[in-house]
mmCIF file of C-alpha atoms in Angstrom:
data_model
loop_
_atom_site.group_PDB
_atom_site.id
_atom_site.type_symbol
_atom_site.label_atom_id
_atom_site.label_comp_id
_atom_site.label_asym_id
_atom_site.label_seq_id
_atom_site.Cartn_x
_atom_site.Cartn_y
_atom_site.Cartn_z
ATOM 1 C CA GLN Z 266 9.758 -2.637 11.784
ATOM 2 C CA SER Z 267 11.552 -1.337 9.328
ATOM 3 C CA ALA Z 268 10.944 -0.771 6.199
ATOM 4 C CA LEU Z 269 12.355 -2.872 3.159
ATOM 5 C CA THR Z 270 15.406 -1.501 1.434
ATOM 6 C CA GLN Z 271 15.183 -0.444 -2.462
ATOM 7 C CA PRO Z 272 17.201 1.619 -4.308
ATOM 8 C CA PRO Z 273 16.223 5.083 -4.814
ATOM 9 C CA SER Z 274 16.786 4.666 -9.203
ATOM 10 C CA ALA Z 275 16.846 2.864 -11.733
ATOM 11 C CA SER Z 276 16.952 2.925 -15.614
ATOM 12 C CA GLY Z 277 17.151 1.731 -18.806
ATOM 13 C CA SER Z 278 16.698 2.483 -22.289
ATOM 14 C CA PRO Z 279 13.664 1.234 -24.297
ATOM 15 C CA GLY Z 280 13.689 -2.654 -24.803
ATOM 16 C CA GLN Z 281 16.102 -3.693 -21.957
ATOM 17 C CA SER Z 282 15.382 -5.084 -18.845
ATOM 18 C CA VAL Z 283 16.100 -3.616 -15.335
ATOM 19 C CA THR Z 284 15.568 -5.376 -12.110
ATOM 20 C CA ILE Z 285 14.808 -3.786 -8.976
ATOM 21 C CA SER Z 286 15.527 -4.843 -5.266
ATOM 22 C CA CYS Z 287 13.982 -5.529 -2.271
ATOM 23 C CA THR Z 288 15.993 -6.530 0.877
ATOM 24 C CA GLY Z 289 14.582 -7.190 4.283
ATOM 25 C CA THR Z 290 15.107 -9.809 7.025
ATOM 26 C CA SER Z 291 13.760 -13.478 8.134
ATOM 27 C CA SER Z 292 11.692 -11.729 9.702
ATOM 28 C CA ASP Z 293 9.925 -10.604 6.526
ATOM 29 C CA VAL Z 294 10.518 -11.122 2.992
ATOM 30 C CA GLY Z 295 12.704 -14.041 4.010
ATOM 31 C CA GLY Z 296 10.370 -15.556 6.152
ATOM 32 C CA TYR Z 297 6.808 -15.164 3.782
ATOM 33 C CA ASN Z 298 6.299 -16.038 0.354
ATOM 34 C CA TYR Z 299 3.751 -12.263 0.079
ATOM 35 C CA VAL Z 300 5.681 -10.436 -1.640
ATOM 36 C CA SER Z 301 3.913 -7.851 -3.662
ATOM 37 C CA TRP Z 302 4.931 -5.183 -6.285
ATOM 38 C CA TYR Z 303 3.190 -1.788 -6.864
ATOM 39 C CA GLN Z 304 4.151 0.675 -9.223
ATOM 40 C CA GLN Z 305 2.715 4.509 -9.142
ATOM 41 C CA HIS Z 306 2.377 7.202 -11.349
ATOM 42 C CA PRO Z 307 3.008 10.802 -10.429
ATOM 43 C CA GLY Z 308 -0.436 11.889 -9.077
ATOM 44 C CA LYS Z 309 -1.947 8.303 -9.157
ATOM 45 C CA ALA Z 310 -2.542 5.551 -6.598
ATOM 46 C CA PRO Z 311 -0.404 2.522 -6.631
ATOM 47 C CA LYS Z 312 -1.275 -0.559 -8.896
ATOM 48 C CA LEU Z 313 -0.338 -3.885 -8.305
ATOM 49 C CA MET Z 314 1.818 -5.414 -10.807
ATOM 50 C CA ILE Z 315 3.013 -9.082 -9.010
ATOM 51 C CA TYR Z 316 1.983 -10.980 -5.707
ATOM 52 C CA ASP Z 317 2.763 -13.736 -3.937
ATOM 53 C CA VAL Z 318 6.321 -13.178 -5.416
ATOM 54 C CA THR Z 319 5.867 -13.996 -8.818
ATOM 55 C CA LYS Z 320 2.334 -13.906 -9.453
ATOM 56 C CA ARG Z 321 1.060 -11.355 -12.026
ATOM 57 C CA PRO Z 322 -2.797 -9.967 -11.261
ATOM 58 C CA SER Z 323 -5.329 -10.218 -14.885
ATOM 59 C CA GLY Z 324 -3.475 -7.819 -16.919
ATOM 60 C CA VAL Z 325 -0.524 -6.610 -16.131
ATOM 61 C CA PRO Z 326 2.521 -7.434 -19.376
ATOM 62 C CA ASP Z 327 4.297 -10.481 -19.111
ATOM 63 C CA ARG Z 328 7.322 -8.278 -19.396
ATOM 64 C CA PHE Z 329 6.830 -7.756 -15.675
ATOM 65 C CA SER Z 330 8.295 -10.957 -13.428
ATOM 66 C CA GLY Z 331 8.880 -11.495 -10.047
ATOM 67 C CA SER Z 332 11.641 -13.930 -7.708
ATOM 68 C CA LYS Z 333 12.905 -13.880 -4.496
ATOM 69 C CA SER Z 334 16.177 -15.570 -3.039
ATOM 70 C CA GLY Z 335 16.682 -15.209 0.811
ATOM 71 C CA ASN Z 336 15.823 -11.899 2.073
ATOM 72 C CA THR Z 337 16.129 -9.998 -1.255
ATOM 73 C CA ALA Z 338 13.172 -10.040 -3.890
ATOM 74 C CA SER Z 339 13.411 -8.788 -7.500
ATOM 75 C CA LEU Z 340 11.289 -7.042 -9.467
ATOM 76 C CA THR Z 341 12.407 -7.608 -13.421
ATOM 77 C CA VAL Z 342 10.942 -5.268 -15.981
ATOM 78 C CA SER Z 343 11.525 -6.498 -19.465
ATOM 79 C CA GLY Z 344 11.819 -4.806 -22.686
ATOM 80 C CA LEU Z 345 11.074 -1.801 -21.354
ATOM 81 C CA GLN Z 346 8.509 0.865 -22.518
ATOM 82 C CA ALA Z 347 8.146 4.634 -22.343
ATOM 83 C CA GLU Z 348 4.785 3.801 -20.033
ATOM 84 C CA ASP Z 349 6.967 1.433 -17.576
ATOM 85 C CA GLU Z 350 8.910 5.407 -16.196
ATOM 86 C CA ALA Z 351 6.930 5.061 -12.600
ATOM 87 C CA ASP Z 352 7.789 4.187 -8.810
ATOM 88 C CA TYR Z 353 7.629 1.174 -7.551
ATOM 89 C CA TYR Z 354 7.042 0.275 -4.302
ATOM 90 C CA CYS Z 355 7.244 -3.617 -2.894
ATOM 91 C CA THR Z 356 5.588 -4.846 0.406
ATOM 92 C CA SER Z 357 5.700 -7.883 2.636
ATOM 93 C CA TYR Z 358 3.961 -9.673 5.409
ATOM 94 C CA ALA Z 359 5.922 -9.400 8.125
ATOM 95 C CA GLY Z 360 4.295 -11.276 11.332
ATOM 96 C CA SER Z 361 1.229 -11.100 13.226
ATOM 97 C CA ASN Z 362 -0.392 -9.123 10.399
ATOM 98 C CA ASN Z 363 1.901 -6.418 10.173
ATOM 99 C CA TRP Z 364 2.826 -5.445 6.998
ATOM 100 C CA VAL Z 365 6.093 -3.313 5.405
ATOM 101 C CA PHE Z 366 6.792 -1.555 2.106
ATOM 102 C CA GLY Z 367 9.923 -0.432 0.451
ATOM 103 C CA GLY Z 368 11.123 2.754 0.495
ATOM 104 C CA GLY Z 369 10.296 3.175 -3.351
ATOM 105 C CA THR Z 370 12.387 3.296 -6.769
ATOM 106 C CA LYS Z 371 11.978 5.751 -9.363
ATOM 107 C CA LEU Z 372 12.354 4.004 -12.834
ATOM 108 C CA THR Z 373 13.280 6.079 -15.861
ATOM 109 C CA VAL Z 374 13.031 4.726 -19.069
ATOM 110 C CA LEU Z 375 16.264 6.806 -20.989
ATOM 111 C CA GLN C 241 -16.502 -2.776 -10.016
ATOM 112 C CA LEU C 242 -15.484 -2.089 -6.700
ATOM 113 C CA GLN C 243 -14.343 1.548 -5.977
ATOM 114 C CA LEU C 244 -13.039 3.126 -2.866
ATOM 115 C CA GLN C 245 -13.182 6.946 -1.627
ATOM 116 C CA GLU C 246 -11.585 8.679 0.467
ATOM 117 C CA SER C 247 -13.515 11.551 2.631
ATOM 118 C CA GLY C 248 -13.055 13.964 5.218
ATOM 119 C CA PRO C 249 -10.561 16.992 6.243
ATOM 120 C CA GLY C 250 -7.792 17.894 4.102
ATOM 121 C CA LEU C 251 -6.312 20.751 6.854
ATOM 122 C CA VAL C 252 -6.177 19.444 10.462
ATOM 123 C CA LYS C 253 -4.674 22.041 13.161
ATOM 124 C CA PRO C 254 -1.412 20.336 15.289
ATOM 125 C CA SER C 255 -2.054 18.121 18.250
ATOM 126 C CA GLU C 256 -6.152 17.455 17.309
ATOM 127 C CA THR C 257 -7.233 14.103 15.393
ATOM 128 C CA LEU C 258 -7.267 13.181 11.283
ATOM 129 C CA SER C 259 -10.778 11.432 10.910
ATOM 130 C CA LEU C 260 -11.068 9.851 7.834
ATOM 131 C CA THR C 261 -13.728 7.786 5.838
ATOM 132 C CA CYS C 262 -13.589 5.507 3.192
ATOM 133 C CA THR C 263 -16.933 4.489 1.478
ATOM 134 C CA VAL C 264 -16.907 1.052 -0.465
ATOM 135 C CA SER C 265 -18.969 0.629 -3.357
ATOM 136 C CA GLY C 266 -19.634 -2.163 -5.966
ATOM 137 C CA GLY C 267 -18.973 -4.625 -2.948
ATOM 138 C CA SER C 268 -19.890 -5.476 0.309
ATOM 139 C CA ILE C 269 -17.518 -4.590 3.025
ATOM 140 C CA SER C 270 -18.328 -7.598 5.298
ATOM 141 C CA SER C 271 -17.768 -9.979 2.382
ATOM 142 C CA SER C 272 -15.370 -13.069 3.437
ATOM 143 C CA GLY C 273 -11.830 -12.898 2.540
ATOM 144 C CA TYR C 274 -10.879 -9.107 2.554
ATOM 145 C CA TYR C 275 -9.165 -6.662 4.673
ATOM 146 C CA TRP C 276 -10.151 -3.153 5.167
ATOM 147 C CA GLY C 277 -7.492 -0.548 5.549
ATOM 148 C CA TRP C 278 -5.163 2.248 5.562
ATOM 149 C CA ILE C 279 -1.711 3.346 4.122
ATOM 150 C CA ARG C 280 0.156 7.030 3.696
ATOM 151 C CA GLN C 281 2.531 8.462 1.362
ATOM 152 C CA SER C 282 3.955 11.620 3.059
ATOM 153 C CA PRO C 283 4.913 13.935 0.113
ATOM 154 C CA GLY C 284 8.013 12.793 -2.071
ATOM 155 C CA LYS C 285 8.138 9.654 0.403
ATOM 156 C CA GLY C 286 7.364 6.251 0.663
ATOM 157 C CA LEU C 287 4.178 4.009 1.718
ATOM 158 C CA GLU C 288 3.539 3.398 5.058
ATOM 159 C CA TRP C 289 0.754 1.026 5.966
ATOM 160 C CA ILE C 290 -1.106 2.476 9.024
ATOM 161 C CA ALA C 291 -3.785 0.102 10.386
ATOM 162 C CA SER C 292 -6.251 -2.768 8.986
ATOM 163 C CA LEU C 293 -9.662 -4.833 10.025
ATOM 164 C CA SER C 294 -10.814 -7.567 8.557
ATOM 165 C CA TYR C 295 -13.979 -8.711 7.330
ATOM 166 C CA SER C 296 -14.886 -10.735 10.870
ATOM 167 C CA GLY C 297 -13.802 -6.853 13.009
ATOM 168 C CA SER C 298 -10.580 -7.606 14.170
ATOM 169 C CA THR C 299 -8.492 -4.862 14.175
ATOM 170 C CA TYR C 300 -4.295 -4.748 13.407
ATOM 171 C CA HIS C 301 -2.452 -1.394 13.445
ATOM 172 C CA ASN C 302 1.094 -0.399 12.943
ATOM 173 C CA PRO C 303 3.248 -0.663 16.332
ATOM 174 C CA SER C 304 5.342 2.466 15.334
ATOM 175 C CA LEU C 305 1.494 4.390 14.841
ATOM 176 C CA LYS C 306 -0.572 2.452 16.946
ATOM 177 C CA SER C 307 -0.931 4.424 20.192
ATOM 178 C CA ARG C 308 -2.521 6.821 18.507
ATOM 179 C CA VAL C 309 -5.095 5.142 15.974
ATOM 180 C CA THR C 310 -8.399 3.592 15.739
ATOM 181 C CA ILE C 311 -9.868 1.673 13.286
ATOM 182 C CA SER C 312 -13.604 0.867 12.965
ATOM 183 C CA VAL C 313 -16.087 -0.122 10.182
ATOM 184 C CA ASP C 314 -19.916 0.542 9.628
ATOM 185 C CA THR C 315 -21.370 -2.512 7.675
ATOM 186 C CA SER C 316 -24.507 -0.580 7.602
ATOM 187 C CA LYS C 317 -23.215 2.260 5.374
ATOM 188 C CA ASN C 318 -20.726 -0.196 3.845
ATOM 189 C CA GLN C 319 -17.784 2.342 5.509
ATOM 190 C CA PHE C 320 -14.616 2.251 6.976
ATOM 191 C CA SER C 321 -12.832 5.090 9.194
ATOM 192 C CA LEU C 322 -9.303 6.120 10.381
ATOM 193 C CA LYS C 323 -8.811 8.648 13.549
ATOM 194 C CA LEU C 324 -5.258 9.040 13.873
ATOM 195 C CA ARG C 325 -4.667 11.055 17.043
ATOM 196 C CA SER C 326 -2.511 13.942 18.278
ATOM 197 C CA VAL C 327 -1.507 14.500 14.889
ATOM 198 C CA THR C 328 2.272 17.013 14.495
ATOM 199 C CA ALA C 329 3.599 18.202 10.843
ATOM 200 C CA THR C 330 5.091 14.667 9.912
ATOM 201 C CA ASP C 331 1.862 13.516 9.953
ATOM 202 C CA THR C 332 1.130 15.334 6.692
ATOM 203 C CA ALA C 333 0.260 12.768 4.222
ATOM 204 C CA VAL C 334 -1.870 11.885 0.820
ATOM 205 C CA TYR C 335 -3.939 8.899 2.627
ATOM 206 C CA TYR C 336 -5.515 5.769 0.721
ATOM 207 C CA CYS C 337 -8.010 3.600 1.973
ATOM 208 C CA ALA C 338 -7.468 0.171 0.612
ATOM 209 C CA ARG C 339 -8.514 -3.570 -0.129
ATOM 210 C CA ARG C 340 -6.446 -6.650 0.827
ATOM 211 C CA ASP C 341 -6.778 -9.889 -0.387
ATOM 212 C CA CYS C 342 -6.646 -12.474 2.186
ATOM 213 C CA GLY C 343 -6.116 -14.971 -0.529
ATOM 214 C CA THR C 344 -2.801 -13.335 -2.297
ATOM 215 C CA CYS C 345 -2.062 -10.779 0.776
ATOM 216 C CA SER C 346 -1.876 -8.051 -1.589
ATOM 217 C CA VAL C 347 -3.355 -4.862 -2.100
ATOM 218 C CA ASP C 348 -5.785 -5.147 -4.859
ATOM 219 C CA SER C 349 -8.124 -2.312 -4.202
ATOM 220 C CA TRP C 350 -7.020 1.326 -3.789
ATOM 221 C CA GLY C 351 -9.139 4.752 -3.260
ATOM 222 C CA GLN C 352 -8.030 7.863 -5.275
ATOM 223 C CA GLY C 353 -6.514 8.952 -2.148
ATOM 224 C CA THR C 354 -6.735 11.769 -0.166
ATOM 225 C CA LEU C 355 -4.442 15.007 1.018
ATOM 226 C CA VAL C 356 -4.170 15.907 4.683
ATOM 227 C CA THR C 357 -2.303 18.793 5.999
ATOM 228 C CA VAL C 358 -0.683 19.290 9.416
ATOM 229 C CA SER C 359 -0.799 22.508 9.910
ATOM 230 C CA SER C 360 -1.942 25.790 12.168
#
């Protein structure tokens, strides 16, 4: 199984919107609605931001949203804030109880 | 509140076995509906799923690591463990233990992570 493909970096100014993509195959992203997104600040454990492609856990601001089209999932952060600066990882179920992560995207708030 | 805490040596010699334990508090490891597992992050790199076990005791492994990995559970201590055999420098990473919710198929709880360095 191969890692999902994410852009290494993304950026935006405060208040703007940024979208991060996560491209897989029909065997993972395209085949299941089990895509999750995690936010990771330096030196910290990842934090769940989106699950089941579009759902937000309690406590996650509605500025964070998820979507999927075909083999590509996306995370959109609207109304960028300084504290959104972090690394973001996608992950998808890949069948047979296997899981695959994306390589991560460093989001910079300019 | 659920808490997970990794423990084990921070330094392992090449060719030896890396052994880590995750102690779960604030919830039972035997609760149905959850998988317990290990995820690692090499320095400056992304996340990699290693292995998981279900509340019923079934185990699942990343195919790329399967031949070297054992994951096990001790329900009496509310702990689960990881053994990674024949380590090399490429196994140097922060190792996280984590809980995956079967219903959402997402990792909803993470340990703080422990750095394991493979070096002689």
